[in-house]
């Protein structure tokens, strides 16, 4: 597609055909148009100086510089614009200058292809604004004119361009202000520096503008901190690059084409910016991307203006990424370039803005075959990995383009290293909102019933196969809201709910993040929902398991409405129940009391698992296993009779047994002796005291006989 057709270099849609060579980085450093502007200023300066010397001579102030006669000349108003221009028309000594000026102006008016002509047309500068631009550009190109300007200003300290100087040189009276709405000031083409009171402001050509007029295509210096030219790479086959470019082109083919904002939604690292670069390239445009989150709010107006100015001068589309761009205003007094891109998360939307037509593109996920090809393309060493390992990465992990590229940059040498690198790319997403749990627990570490073990293994199998299942169109059609894998774990504290989640995460090679819901519940209306939404939106594209601890704090039963607080609490609960149900990832809700969870929610869960306290046989296994781990097989065997007695007499949870043994081990080490029954007794008492309990009488009598 031709960029000239859809993106003319004019903020008012003037469809003029500007040669591409004008924007070429090989353009000469000082073209004839700039030479013409410089000559124009010099000729006007020569003529003005001739006039000043004439009136100074008439008043007797020129030779010898008689201050009195000079002041008299000012008081008698000898230097009037009307008298000056009458003299220009009649005086023989300036007719040659007049003819040179006429020739120069004719050439400047005929110029339609230079960057200077392009600038005037893009920003619709009138004659006065063009003259001021020429004046500022002239002293920028030839600093020696500073001495001439000081002479014309009749002040050695005013060796610069001013509005007053422009007005007198170019025939606009004594002074002609630009006004706050002048494109020169609105677009920062001219920088106005205020001086001390009574002193005229200094006008300078913007440095970026000067460099652009001289043929350079550098990035504007203030944009360097926030922007970069976005590269484009070959897109995946399921990306709608051509379709999107075609839709934009059809909109721009209208008699009055709209300004278009394209919102590209997708997960972090899904290639949103690369997609935008592809669409822009299809339209014949480069793309400049800007990180809005790095732009200070106090600098937003300036950076927004400079970005739009860059877009017009370089004929480049703009891409804004980061959350800030959706919260900050699109300045109405700065006509935006015809095409702007924005990126967002999947569940984020763009608020309408007057003057823009918004399009939304949901970037499709990679399928398993595309992920496989990307691994092989970006990390050729993966071709030597075991087929099962590569299959795991491609089919069972929802890695994005960005993640695969990041892992490839590490040059990992094994599938295990690749999995660890993927985790590193994801862990920063949740930040302080969740705690990452690590462990080496395996299935054999769980001491639970066979039924519960089977349920956990079913859940794990589904978690492993879910990506491949949901790539099938039939599954997506039948279960449009069913991509998430949710389970509810209920039971007393210490019965293995968290440990089971750790085992599954370890087996699946996924990170496990614990969200303590009791810490994010807010007394302020709506804040709790925002906290949960923030967690779910960031986690939904992560290959991770979320463990919501103390789930009844948020997913509890709805209450009868007695006051406004109850109504808002129920609103939060309703919202959260819906949000977690629609969460497309893997989540486990843990609660100490099943009866506290809203029944309408539990009915929609496919996995609800109860973790009871261990029975006597399970307690024996726990005492023996943990003792063997902490003290070794020999010492554990010596204590076996005592451990069996503790298991039979005290109804403890797995966590209580584990921490009782840990305390006992430390007590024995402090006494520099082997672990014995007395240490077990004291460790158990310490653990029970946490809940205000103690050993039952039978246990005390039996254990005391062993001390």
XYZ file of C-alpha atoms in Angstrom:
707
model
C 0.000 0.000 0.000
C 1.204 3.516 -0.720
C 1.719 5.607 2.427
C 1.140 8.805 0.441
C -2.404 7.737 -0.346
C -3.515 7.196 3.237
C -1.096 9.350 5.201
C -0.522 12.697 3.468
C 1.924 14.957 5.199
C -0.667 17.413 6.413
C -2.653 17.678 9.620
C -5.735 18.639 7.627
C -5.638 15.755 5.140
C -4.152 17.643 2.178
C -3.577 14.726 -0.192
C -0.566 16.251 -1.922
C 1.926 13.906 -3.474
C 5.262 14.484 -1.728
C 8.273 12.630 -3.195
C 9.674 10.023 -0.836
C 13.171 11.403 -1.476
C 12.250 14.385 0.660
C 12.361 12.128 3.698
C 15.519 10.321 2.697
C 18.366 10.370 5.226
C 20.720 11.111 2.318
C 19.106 14.505 1.661
C 21.700 17.310 1.427
C 22.570 19.092 4.662
C 21.668 22.511 3.258
C 19.237 22.440 0.360
C 18.301 25.357 -1.928
C 15.142 26.120 0.069
C 17.144 26.790 3.223
C 19.664 28.799 1.220
C 16.695 30.790 -0.127
C 15.332 31.440 3.383
C 18.796 32.525 4.509
C 19.148 34.837 1.490
C 15.706 36.289 2.168
C 16.680 37.222 5.730
C 19.989 38.713 4.603
C 18.336 40.832 1.895
C 15.698 42.130 4.317
C 18.450 42.873 6.829
C 20.498 44.779 4.240
C 17.484 46.854 3.276
C 16.525 47.575 6.871
C 20.084 48.606 7.700
C 20.122 50.963 4.709
C 16.942 52.604 6.029
C 18.282 52.942 9.587
C 21.476 54.530 8.350
C 19.453 56.924 6.221
C 17.363 58.197 9.154
C 20.379 58.282 11.453
C 22.181 60.393 8.852
C 19.187 62.698 8.532
C 19.135 63.275 12.300
C 22.910 63.724 12.502
C 23.282 60.729 14.770
C 25.097 58.377 12.429
C 28.502 60.070 12.257
C 29.768 60.520 15.785
C 26.619 59.005 17.263
C 25.184 62.142 18.866
C 22.875 60.850 21.594
C 20.797 64.037 21.696
C 19.964 64.016 17.997
C 19.295 60.252 18.148
C 16.763 60.774 20.922
C 15.232 63.621 18.955
C 14.846 61.248 16.031
C 12.939 58.771 18.212
C 10.742 61.527 19.627
C 9.932 62.820 16.161
C 8.981 59.271 15.114
C 11.355 59.168 12.167
C 11.497 55.321 12.024
C 7.888 54.549 11.074
C 6.931 51.398 9.121
C 4.990 53.460 6.555
C 7.901 55.843 5.919
C 10.296 52.916 5.710
C 8.256 51.048 3.106
C 7.659 54.210 1.045
C 11.395 54.747 0.968
C 11.991 51.113 -0.126
C 9.681 51.676 -3.070
C 11.427 54.874 -4.217
C 15.080 54.844 -3.112
C 17.463 53.952 -5.915
C 20.033 52.434 -3.533
C 17.720 49.553 -2.532
C 16.139 48.698 -5.882
C 18.718 46.026 -6.577
C 17.879 44.479 -3.199
C 14.169 44.664 -4.012
C 14.703 42.808 -7.264
C 16.772 40.113 -5.534
C 14.053 39.771 -2.879
C 11.344 39.381 -5.508
C 13.342 36.685 -7.270
C 14.058 34.867 -4.000
C 10.418 34.969 -2.870
C 9.237 33.675 -6.238
C 11.542 30.674 -5.934
C 10.413 30.000 -2.365
C 6.747 30.117 -3.366
C 7.286 27.724 -6.254
C 9.075 25.233 -4.008
C 6.787 22.287 -3.180
C 9.207 19.441 -2.535
C 11.792 20.631 -0.032
C 11.546 19.799 3.652
C 11.051 23.478 4.389
C 8.066 23.651 2.025
C 6.785 20.404 3.481
C 6.940 21.798 7.007
C 5.048 24.945 6.058
C 2.314 22.893 4.432
C 2.052 20.248 7.198
C 1.507 22.808 9.936
C -0.241 25.419 7.776
C 2.011 28.340 8.568
C 0.767 31.729 7.378
C 3.060 34.352 5.850
C 4.031 35.924 9.172
C 4.747 32.528 10.753
C 6.778 31.526 7.725
C 8.798 34.734 7.994
C 9.476 34.142 11.703
C 10.535 30.584 10.914
C 12.909 31.858 8.208
C 14.355 34.397 10.638
C 15.022 31.817 13.365
C 16.319 29.264 10.901
C 18.713 31.789 9.370
C 20.550 32.546 12.616
C 20.578 28.826 13.431
C 22.249 28.022 10.123
C 24.521 31.088 10.188
C 25.272 32.157 13.803
C 27.246 35.154 12.474
C 23.887 36.806 11.858
C 23.730 37.356 15.611
C 25.860 40.476 15.241
C 23.560 41.677 12.453
C 20.488 41.080 14.614
C 22.070 42.982 17.501
C 22.716 45.881 15.114
C 19.126 45.767 13.855
C 17.819 45.592 17.425
C 20.101 48.550 18.256
C 21.232 46.674 21.345
C 24.466 44.675 21.750
C 22.736 42.287 24.165
C 19.957 41.358 21.724
C 21.862 39.235 19.229
C 18.865 37.025 18.579
C 15.543 36.867 16.758
C 12.496 38.595 18.264
C 8.891 39.145 17.231
C 9.627 42.863 16.918
C 12.585 42.223 14.613
C 10.502 39.892 12.425
C 7.705 42.471 12.196
C 10.049 45.304 11.106
C 12.101 43.193 8.704
C 9.160 41.650 6.872
C 6.743 44.560 6.893
C 4.291 43.709 9.710
C 4.464 46.999 11.572
C 6.390 47.727 14.738
C 5.478 44.435 16.434
C 3.260 41.517 15.527
C 2.676 38.848 18.185
C 2.354 35.216 17.151
C -0.415 34.389 19.587
C -0.801 31.306 21.790
C -2.534 29.312 19.038
C 0.166 29.853 16.439
C 1.396 26.497 15.052
C 4.934 27.718 15.628
C 4.313 27.662 19.373
C 1.710 24.892 19.622
C 3.965 22.443 17.785
C 7.177 23.733 19.356
C 8.685 24.655 15.996
C 9.940 27.858 17.578
C 11.062 27.990 21.195
C 10.226 31.226 23.007
C 12.566 32.190 25.864
C 11.257 34.844 28.217
C 13.754 37.512 29.277
C 13.755 40.057 32.056
C 10.843 42.465 32.340
C 10.880 44.958 29.479
C 13.150 42.795 27.346
C 11.731 41.110 24.214
C 11.523 37.300 24.238
C 14.255 35.398 22.399
C 13.000 33.180 19.575
C 14.956 30.101 18.543
C 14.443 27.308 16.059
C 13.725 23.988 17.810
C 16.903 21.807 17.652
C 15.057 18.740 16.358
C 13.319 20.815 13.705
C 16.623 22.334 12.615
C 18.212 18.878 12.257
C 15.213 17.568 10.331
C 15.308 20.537 7.946
C 19.008 19.866 7.402
C 18.202 16.316 6.279
C 18.674 14.306 9.478
C 16.089 11.780 10.680
C 17.221 11.437 14.276
C 14.761 10.892 17.091
C 13.780 14.030 18.990
C 16.029 14.162 22.073
C 13.221 14.238 24.707
C 11.659 11.189 23.008
C 14.873 9.188 23.368
C 14.004 8.366 26.980
C 10.591 6.915 26.153
C 10.528 5.869 22.483
C 12.192 3.581 19.983
C 11.693 2.588 16.386
C 9.743 -0.655 16.466
C 11.229 -3.471 14.356
C 9.015 -5.887 12.440
C 9.594 -9.635 12.168
C 7.778 -12.370 10.286
C 4.367 -12.834 11.962
C 2.728 -16.140 12.940
C 0.330 -17.435 10.312
C -2.788 -16.810 12.426
C -2.108 -13.115 12.978
C -4.615 -10.912 11.090
C -1.984 -8.461 9.838
C -3.277 -8.084 6.274
C -6.920 -8.081 7.372
C -6.285 -5.299 9.873
C -4.286 -3.225 7.377
C -7.059 -3.692 4.835
C -9.731 -2.538 7.278
C -7.710 0.587 8.089
C -7.143 1.312 4.390
C -10.882 1.080 3.678
C -11.627 3.560 6.439
C -9.022 5.957 5.090
C -10.475 5.704 1.593
C -13.490 7.726 2.715
C -13.971 11.312 1.555
C -13.458 12.482 5.147
C -11.244 9.786 6.679
C -11.294 9.502 10.477
C -8.356 9.488 12.822
C -7.925 5.883 13.881
C -6.769 4.289 17.114
C -6.147 0.540 16.978
C -6.194 -1.224 20.355
C -4.293 -4.515 20.195
C -5.184 -6.710 23.178
C -3.155 -9.700 24.288
C -1.008 -11.139 27.031
C 2.327 -9.637 27.961
C 4.927 -10.952 25.543
C 2.332 -12.090 23.006
C 3.868 -9.939 20.264
C 1.451 -7.023 20.321
C 4.066 -4.466 19.310
C 5.418 -6.702 16.577
C 1.874 -7.102 15.255
C 1.412 -3.320 15.177
C 4.701 -2.948 13.296
C 3.449 -5.483 10.767
C 0.195 -3.621 10.167
C 2.059 -0.324 9.826
C 4.517 -1.882 7.390
C 1.611 -3.191 5.290
C 0.429 0.408 5.038
C 3.911 1.592 4.044
C 4.713 3.185 7.403
C 7.474 2.792 9.975
C 6.374 2.605 13.620
C 7.583 4.524 16.653
C 6.688 2.891 19.981
C 6.451 4.866 23.225
C 6.373 3.524 26.798
C 3.663 5.667 28.375
C 4.351 4.356 31.879
C 7.803 5.949 31.834
C 6.518 9.387 30.857
C 6.060 11.601 33.951
C 2.618 13.127 34.189
C 4.180 16.607 34.177
C 5.841 15.802 30.827
C 2.854 14.165 29.166
C 1.696 17.192 27.132
C 5.194 17.922 25.833
C 5.975 14.315 24.905
C 2.561 13.803 23.308
C 3.105 16.883 21.131
C 6.633 15.839 20.141
C 5.493 12.321 19.285
C 2.717 13.604 17.015
C 5.121 16.100 15.439
C 7.581 13.283 14.767
C 4.787 11.236 13.173
C 3.909 14.020 10.738
C 7.475 14.895 9.817
C 8.647 11.293 9.439
C 5.331 9.904 8.156
C 5.407 7.320 10.928
C 2.578 5.641 12.824
C 2.743 5.761 16.624
C 2.392 2.919 19.114
C 1.617 3.662 22.772
C 2.057 0.875 25.300
C 1.689 0.811 29.066
C -1.331 1.551 31.252
C -0.769 5.327 31.543
C -1.849 6.130 27.974
C -5.376 4.892 28.729
C -5.609 7.148 31.770
C -4.141 10.373 30.422
C -5.844 12.853 28.081
C -5.404 12.936 24.328
C -4.782 16.654 23.856
C -7.491 18.261 21.750
C -5.333 21.199 20.634
C -2.768 18.803 19.136
C -4.254 17.185 16.007
C -3.035 13.610 16.278
C -1.480 11.741 13.363
C -3.955 9.701 11.327
C -2.981 6.289 12.758
C -2.195 5.436 16.368
C -1.764 1.982 17.945
C -2.237 1.081 21.602
C -1.689 -2.190 23.460
C -3.570 -3.614 26.420
C -4.197 -6.756 28.397
C -6.965 -9.066 27.220
C -9.620 -7.745 29.605
C -8.811 -4.044 29.216
C -10.660 -1.584 27.017
C -10.171 1.909 25.629
C -12.387 4.786 26.700
C -13.857 6.663 23.712
C -12.141 9.925 22.788
C -13.748 12.605 20.650
C -12.322 12.784 17.160
C -11.152 9.158 16.989
C -12.554 5.968 15.559
C -11.381 3.041 17.689
C -10.712 -0.480 16.422
C -9.973 -3.443 18.694
C -7.901 -6.469 17.702
C -7.623 -9.438 20.084
C -4.326 -11.047 19.214
C -4.821 -14.826 18.934
C -2.746 -17.136 21.101
C -0.105 -19.347 19.580
C -1.131 -22.945 19.104
C 1.148 -25.817 20.106
C 2.609 -26.269 16.606
C 3.431 -22.565 16.341
C 5.127 -22.691 19.726
C 7.108 -25.721 18.642
C 8.291 -24.001 15.465
C 9.265 -20.889 17.414
C 11.357 -22.934 19.846
C 13.186 -24.547 16.947
C 13.595 -21.245 15.081
C 14.762 -19.065 17.974
C 16.683 -21.780 19.826
C 18.052 -24.269 17.252
C 19.633 -26.347 20.031
C 16.119 -27.419 21.037
C 16.119 -29.782 18.039
C 18.522 -31.995 20.002
C 16.323 -32.185 23.096
C 14.259 -35.283 23.887
C 11.001 -35.276 21.971
C 8.951 -35.551 25.162
C 10.643 -32.469 26.635
C 10.046 -30.394 23.521
C 6.473 -31.674 23.431
C 6.011 -30.515 27.032
C 7.208 -27.016 26.180
C 5.072 -26.754 23.043
C 1.824 -28.459 24.091
C 1.564 -27.989 27.828
C 2.956 -24.546 28.426
C 1.227 -21.458 27.061
C 4.438 -19.607 26.342
C 4.270 -16.406 24.339
C 6.522 -15.151 21.578
C 8.197 -12.794 24.025
C 8.885 -15.565 26.522
C 10.383 -17.891 23.928
C 12.560 -15.059 22.607
C 13.674 -14.178 26.148
C 14.562 -17.789 26.928
C 16.434 -18.088 23.631
C 18.482 -15.032 24.612
C 19.757 -17.003 27.638
C 21.012 -19.701 25.244
C 19.762 -22.410 27.592
C 21.164 -25.878 26.959
C 18.417 -28.113 28.350
C 14.624 -28.331 28.664
C 14.933 -27.982 32.435
C 16.868 -24.744 32.035
C 14.227 -23.533 29.578
C 11.444 -24.192 32.102
C 13.362 -22.321 34.793
C 13.971 -19.395 32.426
C 10.253 -19.260 31.582
C 9.518 -19.005 35.289
C 11.924 -16.091 35.598
C 10.056 -14.208 32.863
C 6.733 -14.697 34.684
C 7.574 -14.167 38.334
C 7.719 -10.401 38.159
C 4.125 -10.137 36.932
C 2.413 -10.608 40.286
C 4.978 -8.646 42.302
C 3.830 -8.202 45.896
C 0.294 -9.416 45.168
C 1.214 -13.067 45.726
C 3.929 -15.169 47.347
C 5.756 -17.771 45.302
C 5.966 -21.143 47.060
C 8.715 -23.624 46.225
C 9.154 -27.245 47.290
C 10.524 -30.621 46.287
C 7.469 -32.513 47.521
C 6.410 -35.556 45.494
C 3.333 -37.797 45.566
C 4.924 -40.143 48.124
C 5.238 -37.286 50.587
C 1.457 -37.045 50.866
C -0.184 -39.200 53.532
C -3.822 -39.053 52.478
C -6.665 -41.386 51.553
C -6.640 -43.273 48.267
C -9.780 -41.419 47.144
C -8.202 -38.025 47.756
C -4.968 -39.105 46.048
C -6.920 -40.215 42.953
C -8.787 -36.881 42.836
C -5.525 -34.935 43.028
C -3.996 -37.046 40.260
C -7.085 -36.467 38.088
C -6.740 -32.731 38.628
C -3.040 -32.904 37.758
C -3.686 -34.861 34.569
C -6.271 -32.325 33.439
C -3.861 -29.494 34.190
C -1.267 -31.203 32.003
C -3.591 -31.850 29.062
C -5.797 -28.758 29.193
C -3.843 -26.670 26.673
C -4.193 -29.299 23.947
C -7.896 -29.828 24.718
C -8.810 -26.146 24.506
C -7.067 -25.763 21.166
C -9.850 -27.927 19.702
C -12.709 -25.824 18.217
C -15.382 -28.228 19.502
C -14.224 -27.853 23.101
C -14.152 -24.066 22.846
C -17.657 -24.030 21.331
C -19.192 -26.312 23.960
C -17.491 -24.649 26.928
C -17.064 -20.941 26.047
C -16.387 -20.076 29.698
C -14.833 -23.389 30.624
C -11.102 -22.960 30.021
C -10.300 -22.454 33.679
C -9.359 -25.316 35.995
C -10.616 -24.617 39.507
C -10.642 -26.694 42.668
C -11.802 -26.138 46.237
C -9.700 -27.678 49.019
C -11.441 -27.731 52.402
C -10.413 -29.079 55.765
C -8.824 -28.130 59.094
C -5.476 -26.340 59.093
C -2.458 -28.573 58.669
C -4.209 -31.378 56.802
C -2.185 -31.063 53.594
C -4.060 -28.542 51.417
C -1.025 -26.356 50.697
C 1.324 -29.333 50.480
C -0.930 -30.996 47.892
C -0.820 -27.838 45.790
C 2.973 -27.843 46.083
C 3.157 -31.465 44.972
C 1.003 -30.805 41.896
C 2.981 -27.685 40.973
C 6.232 -29.631 41.278
C 4.944 -32.549 39.194
C 3.605 -30.170 36.531
C 6.778 -28.051 36.622
C 4.701 -24.922 37.253
C 5.218 -22.087 39.693
C 2.827 -21.946 42.645
C 1.705 -18.558 43.972
C -0.178 -18.202 47.247
C -2.608 -15.320 47.573
C -3.608 -14.651 51.166
C -7.080 -13.269 50.617
C -7.409 -12.060 54.190
C -4.650 -9.509 53.491
C -6.235 -7.950 50.393
C -9.765 -7.498 51.701
C -10.333 -3.760 51.959
C -12.856 -1.849 53.998
C -13.206 0.590 51.097
C -15.955 -0.041 48.585
C -14.663 -1.623 45.384
C -11.012 -1.875 46.463
C -11.234 -5.601 47.181
C -12.604 -6.264 43.708
C -9.818 -4.181 42.159
C -7.182 -6.136 44.076
C -8.567 -9.465 42.884
C -9.009 -8.211 39.332
C -5.391 -7.080 39.274
C -4.218 -10.534 40.359
C -6.411 -12.451 37.920
C -5.628 -10.230 34.926
C -1.897 -10.608 35.459
C -2.028 -14.328 36.153
C -4.432 -15.478 33.466
C -1.742 -15.984 30.824
C 0.901 -17.321 33.221
C 1.849 -20.992 33.362
C 1.297 -21.078 37.094
C -1.083 -22.266 39.786
C -2.795 -19.743 42.039
C -3.553 -20.854 45.583
C -6.132 -18.604 47.249
C -5.665 -19.133 50.974
C -8.440 -18.277 53.426
C -10.856 -18.369 50.489
C -13.934 -17.939 52.678
C -12.732 -14.380 53.370
C -13.869 -13.437 49.872
C -15.879 -16.296 48.447
C -18.060 -16.771 51.466
C -21.816 -16.867 51.663
C -23.732 -13.759 50.735
C -25.469 -12.116 53.665
C -28.922 -10.684 54.187
C -28.964 -6.998 53.327
C -29.374 -4.962 56.468
C -27.456 -1.850 55.524
C -25.334 -0.276 52.775
C -22.247 -2.144 53.951
C -23.980 -5.510 53.422
C -25.091 -4.446 49.962
C -21.564 -3.494 48.929
C -20.150 -6.670 50.506
C -22.577 -8.766 48.460
C -21.635 -6.807 45.324
C -17.982 -7.651 45.936
C -18.833 -11.312 46.513
C -20.973 -11.562 43.371
C -18.275 -9.916 41.287
C -15.533 -12.131 42.674
C -17.502 -15.331 42.204
C -18.010 -14.418 38.563
C -14.400 -13.311 38.075
C -12.861 -16.478 39.494
C -15.300 -18.649 37.564
C -14.205 -16.984 34.298
C -10.495 -17.175 35.160
C -8.883 -19.202 32.332
C -5.916 -20.434 34.358
C -5.394 -22.969 37.147
C -6.574 -21.917 40.613
C -7.074 -23.649 43.938
C -9.260 -22.179 46.667
C -8.383 -23.307 50.165
C -10.735 -22.951 53.120
C -10.803 -24.346 56.625
C -14.590 -24.620 56.541
C -16.479 -25.808 53.478
C -19.782 -24.617 54.890
C -18.539 -21.023 54.731
C -18.174 -21.056 50.926
C -21.140 -19.852 48.891
C -23.087 -22.959 47.806
C -23.983 -21.428 44.430
C -20.284 -21.213 43.686
C -19.267 -24.702 44.830
C -21.937 -26.274 42.615
C -20.143 -24.883 39.563
C -16.772 -26.349 40.558
C -15.770 -29.705 39.103
C -13.248 -30.449 41.850
C -14.198 -30.108 45.511
C -11.858 -32.055 47.787
C -12.112 -32.438 51.530
C -8.923 -32.904 53.586
C -9.895 -34.542 56.895
C -7.563 -34.993 59.836
C -5.438 -38.130 59.411
C -6.661 -41.326 61.021
C -4.490 -43.403 63.374
C -2.832 -45.353 60.565
C -1.999 -42.191 58.633
C -0.652 -40.564 61.789
C 1.732 -43.497 62.294
C 3.051 -43.036 58.746
C 3.546 -39.329 59.359
C 5.412 -39.784 62.674
C 7.679 -42.436 61.178
C 8.413 -40.683 57.858
C 9.179 -37.302 59.369
C 11.307 -38.841 62.135
C 13.286 -40.802 59.554
C 13.850 -37.644 57.486
C 14.997 -35.571 60.475
C 16.953 -38.115 62.559
C 17.790 -41.004 60.246
C 16.467 -44.525 59.948
C 18.333 -45.941 62.984
C 17.151 -43.385 65.545
C 13.602 -43.416 64.180
C 13.502 -47.216 64.568
C 14.630 -46.886 68.191
C 11.729 -44.499 68.853
C 9.161 -46.489 66.892
C 7.205 -47.685 69.938
C 6.921 -44.127 71.300
C 5.926 -42.771 67.899
C 3.173 -45.376 67.581
C 1.862 -44.463 71.016
C 1.751 -40.762 70.099
C -0.051 -41.559 66.851
C -2.677 -43.678 68.611
C -3.303 -41.365 71.552
C -3.241 -37.872 70.048
C -5.437 -36.756 67.090
C -3.002 -34.435 65.355
C -2.763 -32.993 61.850
C 0.212 -33.571 59.629
C 1.478 -30.029 60.232
C 1.273 -30.464 64.011
C 3.250 -33.708 63.842
C 5.903 -32.139 61.611
C 6.484 -29.099 63.790
C 6.358 -31.120 67.035
C 9.172 -33.323 65.724
C 11.151 -30.286 64.539
C 10.960 -28.704 68.007
C 11.992 -32.019 69.595
C 15.048 -32.299 67.330
C 16.210 -28.790 68.304
C 15.723 -29.584 72.015
C 17.868 -32.708 71.708
C 20.608 -30.828 69.863
C 20.629 -28.129 72.526
C 21.134 -30.814 75.204
C 23.742 -32.508 73.007
C 21.992 -35.840 73.257
C 20.024 -38.180 71.024
C 16.374 -37.542 70.361
C 14.314 -39.262 73.045
C 10.756 -39.592 74.370
C 11.135 -36.561 76.640
C 11.978 -34.376 73.656
C 8.963 -35.720 71.785
C 6.742 -34.912 74.752
C 8.026 -31.365 75.139
C 7.896 -30.706 71.376
C 4.315 -31.943 71.244
C 3.305 -29.834 74.232
C 4.778 -26.741 72.590
C 2.821 -27.400 69.415
C -0.461 -27.939 71.245
C -0.002 -24.781 73.310
C -0.369 -22.742 70.119
C -4.065 -23.589 70.218
C -4.412 -23.459 73.999
C -4.396 -27.273 74.273
C -2.331 -29.830 76.116
C -1.607 -33.545 76.224
C -4.519 -35.706 77.290
C -4.172 -37.548 80.618
C -3.592 -40.967 79.105
C -0.813 -39.687 76.876
C 0.882 -37.939 79.791
C 0.834 -41.082 81.953
C 2.157 -43.367 79.229
C 4.882 -41.011 78.067
C 6.038 -40.103 81.588
C 6.823 -43.765 82.227
C 9.218 -43.686 79.325
C 11.176 -40.670 80.555
